[in-house]
CSV table of C-alpha atoms in Angstrom, one decimal:
chain,number,residue,atom,x,y,z
A,1,MET,CA,13.6,-14.6,5.8
A,2,GLU,CA,9.9,-17.5,6.2
A,3,THR,CA,12.0,-20.0,4.6
A,4,THR,CA,12.6,-21.6,8.1
A,5,HIS,CA,9.0,-21.6,8.0
A,6,GLU,CA,6.4,-24.5,7.8
A,7,ALA,CA,4.1,-22.3,5.4
A,8,LEU,CA,0.1,-22.6,7.1
A,9,LEU,CA,-1.9,-21.1,5.6
A,10,PRO,CA,-1.8,-24.1,2.7
A,11,SER,CA,-3.5,-25.6,5.5
A,12,VAL,CA,-5.5,-23.0,7.1
A,13,ALA,CA,-6.8,-23.2,3.3
A,14,ARG,CA,-8.4,-26.8,3.7
A,15,GLY,CA,-10.1,-25.5,7.1
A,16,ASP,CA,-7.4,-27.0,9.1
A,17,THR,CA,-8.6,-25.1,12.6
A,18,THR,CA,-5.8,-25.8,14.8
A,19,ALA,CA,-3.0,-24.2,11.3
A,20,PHE,CA,-5.2,-21.2,12.4
A,21,GLU,CA,-4.4,-21.0,16.1
A,22,SER,CA,-0.9,-21.7,14.8
A,23,LEU,CA,-0.8,-19.2,12.7
A,24,TYR,CA,-2.4,-16.2,14.9
A,25,ASP,CA,0.7,-17.7,17.6
A,26,ARG,CA,3.5,-17.2,15.2
A,27,TYR,CA,1.9,-14.0,13.4
A,28,SER,CA,-0.6,-12.1,15.7
A,29,SER,CA,2.0,-10.1,17.6
A,30,THR,CA,3.6,-9.2,14.6
A,31,LEU,CA,-0.1,-7.6,12.7
A,32,TYR,CA,-0.4,-6.2,16.7
A,33,ALA,CA,2.1,-3.3,17.0
A,34,LEU,CA,1.9,-2.7,13.7
A,35,LEU,CA,-2.1,-1.7,14.1
A,36,LEU,CA,-1.1,-0.6,17.1
A,37,ARG,CA,1.7,1.7,15.2
A,38,ILE,CA,-1.1,2.8,12.5
A,39,LEU,CA,-4.0,3.5,14.3
A,40,SER,CA,-2.5,4.4,17.9
A,41,ASN,CA,-5.3,3.7,20.6
A,42,PRO,CA,-5.4,-0.8,21.6
A,43,GLU,CA,-9.1,-0.8,21.5
A,44,ASP,CA,-9.6,0.0,17.7
A,45,ALA,CA,-6.5,-2.5,16.8
A,46,GLN,CA,-7.4,-5.7,18.2
A,47,GLU,CA,-10.4,-4.9,16.5
A,48,VAL,CA,-9.1,-5.0,12.9
A,49,LEU,CA,-6.1,-7.6,14.8
A,50,GLN,CA,-9.8,-10.3,14.7
A,51,GLU,CA,-11.8,-8.8,11.4
A,52,THR,CA,-7.1,-9.6,9.8
A,53,PHE,CA,-7.5,-12.8,11.2
A,54,VAL,CA,-11.3,-13.4,10.0
A,55,LYS,CA,-10.3,-12.6,6.8
A,56,ALA,CA,-7.5,-15.0,7.0
A,57,TRP,CA,-9.8,-17.8,7.1
A,58,THR,CA,-12.2,-16.9,4.8
A,59,ASN,CA,-9.9,-15.4,2.4
A,60,ALA,CA,-6.6,-18.1,2.3
A,61,LYS,CA,-7.3,-20.1,-0.6
A,62,MET,CA,-6.0,-16.5,-2.3
A,63,PHE,CA,-2.6,-17.3,-0.9
A,64,ASP,CA,-0.4,-17.8,-3.7
A,65,ALA,CA,3.0,-18.2,-2.1
A,66,ALA,CA,4.7,-17.9,-6.5
A,67,ARG,CA,3.7,-14.4,-5.1
A,68,GLY,CA,5.3,-13.5,-2.1
A,69,SER,CA,5.6,-14.8,1.9
A,70,GLU,CA,3.1,-15.5,3.9
A,71,VAL,CA,3.4,-13.2,6.8
A,72,ALA,CA,3.9,-10.1,3.5
A,73,TRP,CA,0.3,-11.8,2.9
A,74,LEU,CA,-0.8,-10.9,6.6
A,75,ILE,CA,0.5,-8.1,7.0
A,76,SER,CA,-1.3,-6.2,3.8
A,77,ILE,CA,-3.8,-7.3,5.3
A,78,ALA,CA,-3.4,-5.7,8.7
A,79,ARG,CA,-2.2,-2.6,7.0
A,80,SER,CA,-5.3,-1.9,5.2
A,81,ARG,CA,-8.2,-2.7,7.0
A,82,GLY,CA,-5.6,-0.3,9.7
A,83,ILE,CA,-6.0,2.5,6.9
A,84,ASP,CA,-9.8,2.0,7.3
A,85,ARG,CA,-9.9,2.1,10.5
A,86,LEU,CA,-7.3,5.2,10.2
A,87,ARG,CA,-9.8,7.4,7.5
A,88,SER,CA,-12.8,6.2,8.9
A,89,ARG,CA,-12.3,7.3,12.4
A,90,LYS,CA,-11.1,10.4,10.9
A,91,ILE,CA,-14.0,11.7,8.7
A,92,ARG,CA,-14.9,11.0,12.6
A,93,GLY,CA,-13.3,12.6,14.0
A,94,ASP,CA,-12.0,11.0,16.7
A,95,ARG,CA,-9.2,11.7,16.6
A,96,GLU,CA,-7.7,13.8,18.8
A,97,ASN,CA,-9.9,12.1,21.0
A,98,ASP,CA,-7.0,9.8,21.2
A,99,ALA,CA,-4.4,11.8,20.2
A,100,GLY,CA,-2.9,11.8,24.1
A,101,ARG,CA,-3.3,8.2,25.0
A,102,GLU,CA,-0.3,6.9,26.2
A,103,ILE,CA,1.4,3.5,25.1
A,104,SER,CA,2.9,1.5,27.2
A,105,ILE,CA,3.0,-1.8,25.3
A,106,HIS,CA,6.1,-2.1,23.6
A,107,SER,CA,7.7,-4.6,26.8
A,108,ALA,CA,5.2,-6.4,26.6
A,109,PHE,CA,6.6,-9.5,24.2
A,110,VAL,CA,5.4,-12.6,22.3
A,111,GLU,CA,4.5,-15.2,25.1
A,112,SER,CA,2.5,-17.5,23.0
A,113,THR,CA,5.0,-18.1,20.4
A,114,THR,CA,7.5,-21.2,20.3
A,115,GLY,CA,11.1,-21.5,21.2
A,116,ALA,CA,12.1,-21.8,17.3
A,117,ASP,CA,9.0,-18.9,16.7
A,118,LYS,CA,11.5,-16.5,18.4
A,119,ALA,CA,14.3,-17.6,17.4
A,120,VAL,CA,13.9,-16.6,13.5
A,121,GLN,CA,12.1,-13.5,14.9
A,122,SER,CA,14.8,-12.7,16.0
A,123,GLN,CA,16.8,-13.4,13.2
A,124,GLU,CA,14.6,-11.7,11.2
A,125,SER,CA,14.4,-9.0,13.1
A,126,SER,CA,18.2,-8.1,12.7
A,127,ALA,CA,18.1,-8.5,8.8
A,128,VAL,CA,15.6,-6.1,8.3
A,129,ARG,CA,16.8,-3.7,11.2
A,130,SER,CA,19.2,-3.3,9.1
A,131,ALA,CA,17.9,-3.4,6.1
A,132,LEU,CA,15.8,-0.2,7.6
A,133,SER,CA,18.8,1.3,8.8
A,134,GLU,CA,20.8,1.8,5.7
A,135,LEU,CA,17.5,3.6,4.5
A,136,PRO,CA,18.9,7.9,4.8
A,137,GLU,CA,16.6,9.5,7.5
A,138,ALA,CA,14.7,11.5,4.7
A,139,GLN,CA,13.6,8.7,2.7
A,140,ARG,CA,12.3,6.6,5.7
A,141,VAL,CA,10.5,8.5,6.8
A,142,ALA,CA,8.6,9.8,4.1
A,143,LEU,CA,8.5,6.1,3.8
A,144,GLU,CA,7.1,5.9,7.5
A,145,LEU,CA,4.0,8.9,7.0
A,146,ALA,CA,2.7,6.3,4.3
A,147,TYR,CA,2.6,3.7,5.1
A,148,PHE,CA,1.7,4.1,7.9
A,149,GLU,CA,-0.6,7.4,7.7
A,150,GLY,CA,-2.3,6.3,4.7
A,151,MET,CA,-0.5,10.1,4.2
A,152,SER,CA,-1.0,11.1,-0.3
A,153,GLN,CA,2.3,12.0,-2.2
A,154,SER,CA,0.6,15.5,-1.5
A,155,GLU,CA,-0.3,15.9,2.2
A,156,ILE,CA,4.2,14.7,2.4
A,157,ALA,CA,5.2,17.2,0.9
A,158,ALA,CA,2.9,19.3,2.7
A,159,LYS,CA,3.9,17.7,6.6
A,160,LEU,CA,7.3,18.4,5.8
A,161,GLY,CA,7.2,22.1,3.4
A,162,GLU,CA,9.1,20.3,0.6
A,163,PRO,CA,8.1,20.2,-3.6
A,164,LEU,CA,6.1,17.1,-4.5
A,165,GLY,CA,8.2,15.6,-7.1
A,166,THR,CA,11.0,15.6,-3.5
A,167,ILE,CA,8.8,13.2,-1.9
A,168,LYS,CA,8.1,11.0,-4.6
A,169,THR,CA,11.4,10.6,-5.7
A,170,ARG,CA,13.3,10.2,-2.2
A,171,MET,CA,9.8,7.9,-1.9
A,172,GLN,CA,10.9,6.1,-5.0
A,173,LEU,CA,14.6,5.6,-3.6
A,174,GLY,CA,13.8,4.3,-0.7
A,175,MET,CA,11.6,1.6,-2.0
A,176,LYS,CA,14.4,0.5,-4.6
A,177,LYS,CA,16.9,0.2,-1.9
A,178,LEU,CA,14.3,-1.5,0.7
A,179,ARG,CA,13.3,-3.7,-2.4
A,180,GLU,CA,17.1,-4.4,-3.6
A,181,ARG,CA,17.6,-5.6,0.5
A,182,LEU,CA,15.0,-7.8,0.7
A,183,GLN,CA,16.6,-9.9,-3.1
A,184,ALA,CA,20.0,-10.0,-1.3
A,185,PHE,CA,17.9,-11.9,1.9
A,186,LYS,CA,16.9,-15.0,-0.6
B,1,MET,CA,5.2,4.5,-19.9
B,2,THR,CA,8.0,2.5,-20.1
B,3,HIS,CA,8.3,-0.6,-17.5
B,4,GLU,CA,10.6,1.7,-15.8
B,5,GLU,CA,8.2,4.5,-15.5
B,6,PHE,CA,5.5,1.2,-14.0
B,7,GLU,CA,8.3,-0.2,-11.7
B,8,ALA,CA,8.3,3.3,-10.2
B,9,ILE,CA,4.3,3.8,-10.0
B,10,ALA,CA,4.9,0.0,-7.9
B,11,ALA,CA,7.5,1.6,-5.5
B,12,LEU,CA,4.2,3.9,-5.0
B,13,ASP,CA,1.4,2.0,-5.2
B,14,ALA,CA,3.1,-0.4,-2.7
B,15,ILE,CA,3.2,2.2,0.5
B,16,GLY,CA,-0.4,3.0,-0.1
B,17,ALA,CA,1.6,6.8,-2.3
B,18,ALA,CA,0.7,6.2,-5.2
B,19,THR,CA,-2.3,8.0,-7.1
B,20,ALA,CA,-5.5,6.4,-8.0
B,21,GLU,CA,-5.0,7.5,-12.0
B,22,GLU,CA,-1.1,6.1,-11.2
B,23,THR,CA,-2.9,2.9,-9.8
B,24,ARG,CA,-4.8,2.6,-12.5
B,25,MET,CA,-2.2,2.5,-14.6
B,26,LEU,CA,0.0,0.4,-13.4
B,27,GLU,CA,-3.1,-2.5,-13.4
B,28,GLU,CA,-4.2,-2.0,-16.7
B,29,HIS,CA,-0.2,-2.9,-17.7
B,30,LEU,CA,0.0,-5.2,-15.6
B,31,ALA,CA,-2.0,-7.5,-16.7
B,32,SER,CA,-0.2,-7.6,-20.0
B,33,CYS,CA,3.2,-7.7,-18.5
B,34,GLU,CA,5.0,-10.6,-16.0
B,35,SER,CA,7.7,-8.8,-15.8
B,36,CYS,CA,6.3,-6.0,-13.9
B,37,ARG,CA,4.1,-7.9,-12.2
B,38,ARG,CA,7.2,-9.5,-10.3
B,39,ALA,CA,8.7,-6.5,-9.6
B,40,ARG,CA,5.3,-5.4,-7.8
B,41,ASP,CA,5.4,-8.5,-5.6
B,42,GLU,CA,8.3,-7.9,-4.8
B,43,PHE,CA,7.8,-4.0,-3.6
B,44,ALA,CA,4.2,-4.8,-1.7
B,45,GLU,CA,6.8,-7.9,0.4
B,46,ALA,CA,9.5,-5.0,0.6
B,47,ALA,CA,6.6,-2.8,1.5
B,48,THR,CA,6.6,-5.1,4.9
B,49,LEU,CA,9.3,-4.3,5.9
B,50,LEU,CA,8.6,-1.3,7.8
B,51,ALA,CA,6.2,-2.9,9.6
B,52,ARG,CA,8.0,-5.9,10.6
B,53,ASP,CA,10.3,-3.8,11.7
B,54,LEU,CA,8.6,-3.2,14.9
B,55,ASP,CA,9.2,-4.4,18.5
B,56,PRO,CA,5.6,-6.9,18.6
B,57,VAL,CA,3.5,-6.9,20.9
B,58,ALA,CA,2.0,-9.6,22.6
B,59,PRO,CA,-2.1,-9.4,21.7
B,60,PRO,CA,-4.2,-9.4,24.8
B,61,PRO,CA,-5.1,-13.4,24.8
B,62,GLU,CA,-9.5,-12.5,24.8
B,63,VAL,CA,-8.5,-11.6,20.9
B,64,ARG,CA,-7.0,-15.1,20.6
B,65,GLU,CA,-10.2,-16.8,21.9
B,66,HIS,CA,-12.7,-14.3,20.5
B,67,VAL,CA,-10.8,-14.7,16.7
B,68,VAL,CA,-10.9,-18.7,17.5
B,69,ASP,CA,-14.6,-19.0,18.5
B,70,ILE,CA,-15.6,-16.9,15.7
B,71,ILE,CA,-14.0,-20.2,13.2
B,72,GLU,CA,-15.3,-22.8,15.0
B,73,GLU,CA,-18.4,-20.9,14.9
B,74,GLU,CA,-17.6,-20.7,11.4
B,75,GLU,CA,-16.8,-24.7,11.1
B,76,ALA,CA,-19.5,-26.0,13.9
B,77,GLY,CA,-22.6,-24.3,11.0
B,78,GLU,CA,-20.9,-26.1,8.5
B,79,ASP,CA,-21.2,-29.9,10.7
B,80,ASN,CA,-24.4,-29.2,11.4
B,81,VAL,CA,-25.8,-30.5,7.4
B,82,ILE,CA,-23.8,-34.0,8.6
B,83,ASP,CA,-24.8,-34.3,11.8
B,84,ALA,CA,-28.4,-33.7,10.9
B,85,GLY,CA,-28.3,-36.5,8.1
B,86,ARG,CA,-27.4,-38.5,11.3
B,87,ARG,CA,-31.3,-38.6,12.6
B,88,PHE,CA,-33.1,-40.3,9.4
B,89,ILE,CA,-31.2,-43.8,10.7
B,90,ASN,CA,-33.5,-46.2,10.5
B,91,PRO,CA,-33.6,-49.8,8.8
B,92,TRP,CA,-36.6,-48.8,7.3
B,93,TRP,CA,-37.1,-46.3,6.1
B,94,LEU,CA,-32.9,-46.6,5.4
B,95,ALA,CA,-32.6,-46.0,1.9
B,96,THR,CA,-35.5,-43.3,0.9
B,97,ALA,CA,-34.2,-41.4,3.9
B,98,ALA,CA,-30.3,-41.8,2.8
B,99,THR,CA,-31.2,-40.9,-1.1
B,100,LEU,CA,-33.2,-37.6,0.7
B,101,PHE,CA,-30.8,-36.5,3.2
B,102,LEU,CA,-27.4,-36.7,0.2
B,103,ALA,CA,-29.8,-34.7,-1.8
B,104,LEU,CA,-30.7,-32.1,0.4
B,105,TRP,CA,-27.2,-32.4,1.8
B,106,GLY,CA,-26.2,-31.4,-1.6
B,107,TRP,CA,-28.7,-28.5,-2.3
B,108,ARG,CA,-27.7,-27.7,1.3
B,109,GLU,CA,-24.0,-27.7,-0.1
B,110,PHE,CA,-24.1,-26.8,-3.6
B,111,GLY,CA,-26.2,-23.5,-1.7
B,112,ILE,CA,-23.8,-22.7,0.3
B,113,ARG,CA,-21.3,-22.7,-2.3
B,114,VAL,CA,-22.7,-20.7,-5.4
B,115,ALA,CA,-23.7,-18.2,-1.8
B,116,ARG,CA,-20.5,-18.0,-0.7
B,117,GLU,CA,-18.8,-17.8,-4.7
B,118,ASN,CA,-21.7,-14.1,-4.8
B,119,ILE,CA,-21.0,-12.9,-1.8
B,120,ARG,CA,-16.6,-13.0,-3.3
B,121,THR,CA,-17.9,-11.8,-6.6
B,122,GLN,CA,-19.9,-9.2,-4.3
B,123,GLN,CA,-17.0,-8.1,-2.6
B,124,ALA,CA,-14.4,-7.8,-5.8
B,125,GLN,CA,-17.2,-6.0,-7.0
B,126,ILE,CA,-17.7,-3.5,-4.3
B,127,GLU,CA,-13.6,-3.5,-3.7
B,128,GLU,CA,-13.6,-2.5,-7.8
B,129,LEU,CA,-16.2,0.3,-7.6
B,130,LYS,CA,-14.4,1.6,-4.3
B,131,SER,CA,-11.4,1.5,-6.7
B,132,ALA,CA,-12.6,3.4,-9.6
B,133,ASN,CA,-15.0,7.0,-7.0
B,134,ALA,CA,-11.0,7.4,-5.4
B,135,LEU,CA,-10.0,7.6,-9.2
B,136,LEU,CA,-13.0,9.9,-10.2
B,137,GLN,CA,-12.5,11.6,-6.7
B,138,ASP,CA,-9.2,12.2,-7.5
B,139,GLN,CA,-9.3,13.3,-11.2
B,140,LYS,CA,-11.7,15.6,-10.0
B,141,GLN,CA,-9.6,16.6,-7.1
B,142,LYS,CA,-6.9,17.0,-9.8
B,143,LEU,CA,-8.9,18.8,-12.5
B,144,SER,CA,-10.5,21.2,-9.4
B,145,VAL,CA,-7.3,21.9,-8.7
B,146,GLU,CA,-5.4,23.2,-12.1
B,147,MET,CA,-8.7,24.9,-12.8
B,148,SER,CA,-9.4,26.9,-9.2
B,149,ALA,CA,-5.2,27.7,-10.2
B,150,LEU,CA,-5.8,28.5,-13.7
B,151,ALA,CA,-8.6,31.5,-12.8
B,152,ALA,CA,-7.3,32.1,-9.2
B,153,PRO,CA,-6.9,36.1,-9.2
B,154,GLY,CA,-3.3,35.8,-8.3
B,155,THR,CA,-2.2,33.9,-10.1
B,156,ARG,CA,0.5,34.9,-12.6
B,157,SER,CA,2.7,33.1,-14.8
B,158,ILE,CA,6.2,32.6,-16.8
B,159,ALA,CA,8.0,31.4,-19.3
B,160,LEU,CA,10.4,28.9,-19.7
B,161,SER,CA,12.1,29.2,-23.4
B,162,GLY,CA,14.1,25.8,-25.5
B,163,GLN,CA,17.7,26.3,-24.8
B,164,GLN,CA,20.1,25.5,-26.9
B,165,ILE,CA,19.5,21.7,-26.6
B,166,SER,CA,15.8,21.9,-28.0
B,167,PRO,CA,15.0,25.0,-28.9
B,168,SER,CA,11.6,24.9,-29.6
B,169,ALA,CA,10.9,23.4,-26.2
B,170,SER,CA,8.3,26.0,-24.2
B,171,ALA,CA,6.9,25.5,-21.2
B,172,ARG,CA,4.6,27.8,-19.1
B,173,VAL,CA,4.4,28.1,-15.0
B,174,TYR,CA,0.7,29.6,-13.2
B,175,LEU,CA,2.3,30.4,-10.2
B,176,GLU,CA,-0.1,30.6,-7.5
B,177,PRO,CA,2.1,32.5,-4.2
B,178,GLU,CA,-0.4,32.3,-1.8
B,179,LYS,CA,-1.0,28.0,-2.1
B,180,ARG,CA,3.1,28.2,-2.7
B,181,ARG,CA,1.9,26.0,-5.4
B,182,ALA,CA,2.1,26.0,-9.4
B,183,ILE,CA,1.3,24.0,-12.6
B,184,VAL,CA,3.6,23.4,-15.5
B,185,PHE,CA,2.4,22.1,-18.5
B,186,PHE,CA,5.5,21.7,-21.6
B,187,GLN,CA,5.1,22.2,-24.9
B,188,ASN,CA,7.8,20.7,-28.0
B,189,LEU,CA,10.1,18.6,-25.3
B,190,PRO,CA,11.9,15.7,-27.4
B,191,SER,CA,10.6,11.8,-24.9
B,192,ASN,CA,13.1,11.4,-23.3
B,193,PRO,CA,14.9,7.9,-23.2
B,194,LYS,CA,13.4,4.7,-21.1
B,195,ASP,CA,16.2,5.5,-19.4
B,196,LYS,CA,16.1,8.3,-17.8
B,197,SER,CA,13.8,11.4,-16.7
B,198,TYR,CA,13.4,15.0,-17.3
B,199,GLN,CA,14.0,17.0,-13.6
B,200,LEU,CA,12.7,20.3,-13.0
B,201,TRP,CA,14.3,22.3,-10.6
B,202,ILE,CA,14.1,25.9,-8.3
B,203,ILE,CA,17.4,28.1,-8.2
B,204,ARG,CA,17.1,29.5,-5.4
B,205,ALA,CA,18.7,32.9,-4.5
B,206,ASP,CA,18.7,31.6,-0.6
B,207,GLN,CA,20.3,28.6,-1.2
B,208,PRO,CA,23.3,27.4,-2.9
B,209,ASN,CA,22.3,24.2,-4.6
B,210,PRO,CA,18.9,23.9,-6.5
B,211,MET,CA,16.0,22.6,-5.6
B,212,SER,CA,13.9,19.0,-7.4
B,213,ALA,CA,10.8,20.7,-8.0
B,214,GLY,CA,9.0,16.5,-9.7
B,215,VAL,CA,10.2,14.5,-11.8
B,216,PHE,CA,8.7,13.6,-15.8
B,217,ASP,CA,8.2,12.3,-18.8
B,218,VAL,CA,7.4,13.7,-21.8
B,219,ALA,CA,4.6,11.9,-24.5
B,220,ASP,CA,5.1,11.1,-27.8
B,221,ASN,CA,3.3,15.1,-29.1
B,222,GLY,CA,5.6,16.4,-26.8
B,223,SER,CA,3.7,17.0,-23.9
B,224,ALA,CA,3.3,17.4,-20.0
B,225,SER,CA,2.0,18.5,-17.1
B,226,ILE,CA,2.5,18.7,-13.6
B,227,VAL,CA,1.6,20.0,-9.9
B,228,ILE,CA,4.4,21.7,-7.9
B,229,GLU,CA,3.1,21.6,-4.1
B,230,ASN,CA,4.9,23.4,-1.7
B,231,LEU,CA,6.8,25.8,-3.5
B,232,PRO,CA,9.4,28.4,-2.2
B,233,VAL,CA,8.1,31.4,-1.3
B,234,ALA,CA,8.1,33.9,-4.4
B,235,THR,CA,11.2,36.0,-3.5
B,236,GLU,CA,13.0,32.7,-2.5
B,237,MET,CA,13.5,31.3,-6.8
B,238,LYS,CA,15.6,32.9,-8.8
B,239,ALA,CA,14.9,30.9,-11.9
B,240,LEU,CA,13.5,27.1,-13.1
B,241,ALA,CA,15.1,24.7,-15.1
B,242,VAL,CA,14.6,21.9,-16.8
B,243,THR,CA,17.9,18.6,-17.6
B,244,LEU,CA,17.5,15.3,-18.0
B,245,GLU,CA,18.8,12.8,-15.6
B,246,PRO,CA,18.6,9.2,-14.3
B,247,ARG,CA,15.4,7.1,-14.3
B,248,GLY,CA,13.6,8.6,-10.6
B,249,GLY,CA,15.8,11.5,-10.8
B,250,VAL,CA,18.4,12.7,-8.3
B,251,GLU,CA,19.0,14.6,-5.3
B,252,GLN,CA,20.8,16.9,-7.8
B,253,PRO,CA,21.9,18.1,-10.9
B,254,THR,CA,24.6,15.6,-13.1
B,255,ASN,CA,24.9,18.2,-16.1
B,256,THR,CA,24.1,21.7,-16.9
B,257,ASN,CA,22.3,20.2,-20.0
B,258,PHE,CA,19.3,23.0,-20.0
B,259,TYR,CA,16.2,21.8,-22.0
B,260,LEU,CA,14.1,24.9,-21.0
B,261,MET,CA,14.7,27.7,-18.3
B,262,GLY,CA,13.3,30.9,-17.5
B,263,ASN,CA,13.3,33.1,-14.5
B,264,SER,CA,10.8,33.8,-11.7
């Protein structure tokens, strides 16, 4: 899915700030959407987005294209930092304060991307939605609770009122299907 | 554990849902298994599909400006070292100054590199300690759950006996009705083939189909244990049974060859 993009991280690793700015323009909207989904708070999402790109700049040399795509590497950093922030916020008990906040930002699509990037994003988005729409609802819900809410197997089982074994099986089957679909894209 | 079992853990690990103990076992195995490393990477990539399914949202422009400022300041910090050397250009002092400059510059560069390497090493150590701490917390929690379940006054036990296919097998279920939780210890079950898993089923009085309570594998000594959360209330549980199913478990049992069975 990412093969139509020229990889930028190798240039970023050599200290190319122009490549870094292109990297930001290409992926910031995807990462920001993810962080908003995890944190439900624009201020926190913006802070973590900033941390994510600074870490990408510092650690670009550690990116290994043989292990996965550029966007997946960035998403992993953003998701990990987002979940860390979510957990620390839960500890502080701030979550309740944010519960009522309404975010109406989904209509603000990426303005900074180029036409070519938009075409690739649109093509990719369609393929991704196709993959996810094939998942049974129960599997998708379990995966999303783990991925976006950072919930453990036990917490998901408790939330859904299902035995732990059922939840584990659902998540494993769901991930197997996503992996098969990903291989089909390649 | 088999490669398939490690792949199943890798699937959970990719979405952050593996327990600390599972992650530790997986990391140990990955150190020497190329095919499972590849599977881990593929699951990690597949997990990002969940994020890529979201509608992109443009962050405010000031975030971009701030990020770029930080990066440029970092770059400028390194360039200043070079600029400082140019002030020494003087025909009389050129050779000495150039030598001194190169020595200082080299020393500074070396210092920066060493400092960065130290920071990376320390960050890696911090991450390792965090993982180890999470693992210990997880183990502590698991032990605490098991101990409290066994010691709770309301805990009752149910014996599962071996059936025709495995007459020497047995299991004991320690049930905490108030918490709707149970711990099951299995003994003398035959080792499951690599492409199969044992699956525990709850047969409910209020539903026609059995409900999966967990998938497990048996160690070489024939033992295993699992924790079941969110059990149906005791009055709804009619019986418990164990079958051998395809690796990773299934939604409904595919056969009636019971290895263990017992009434609740």
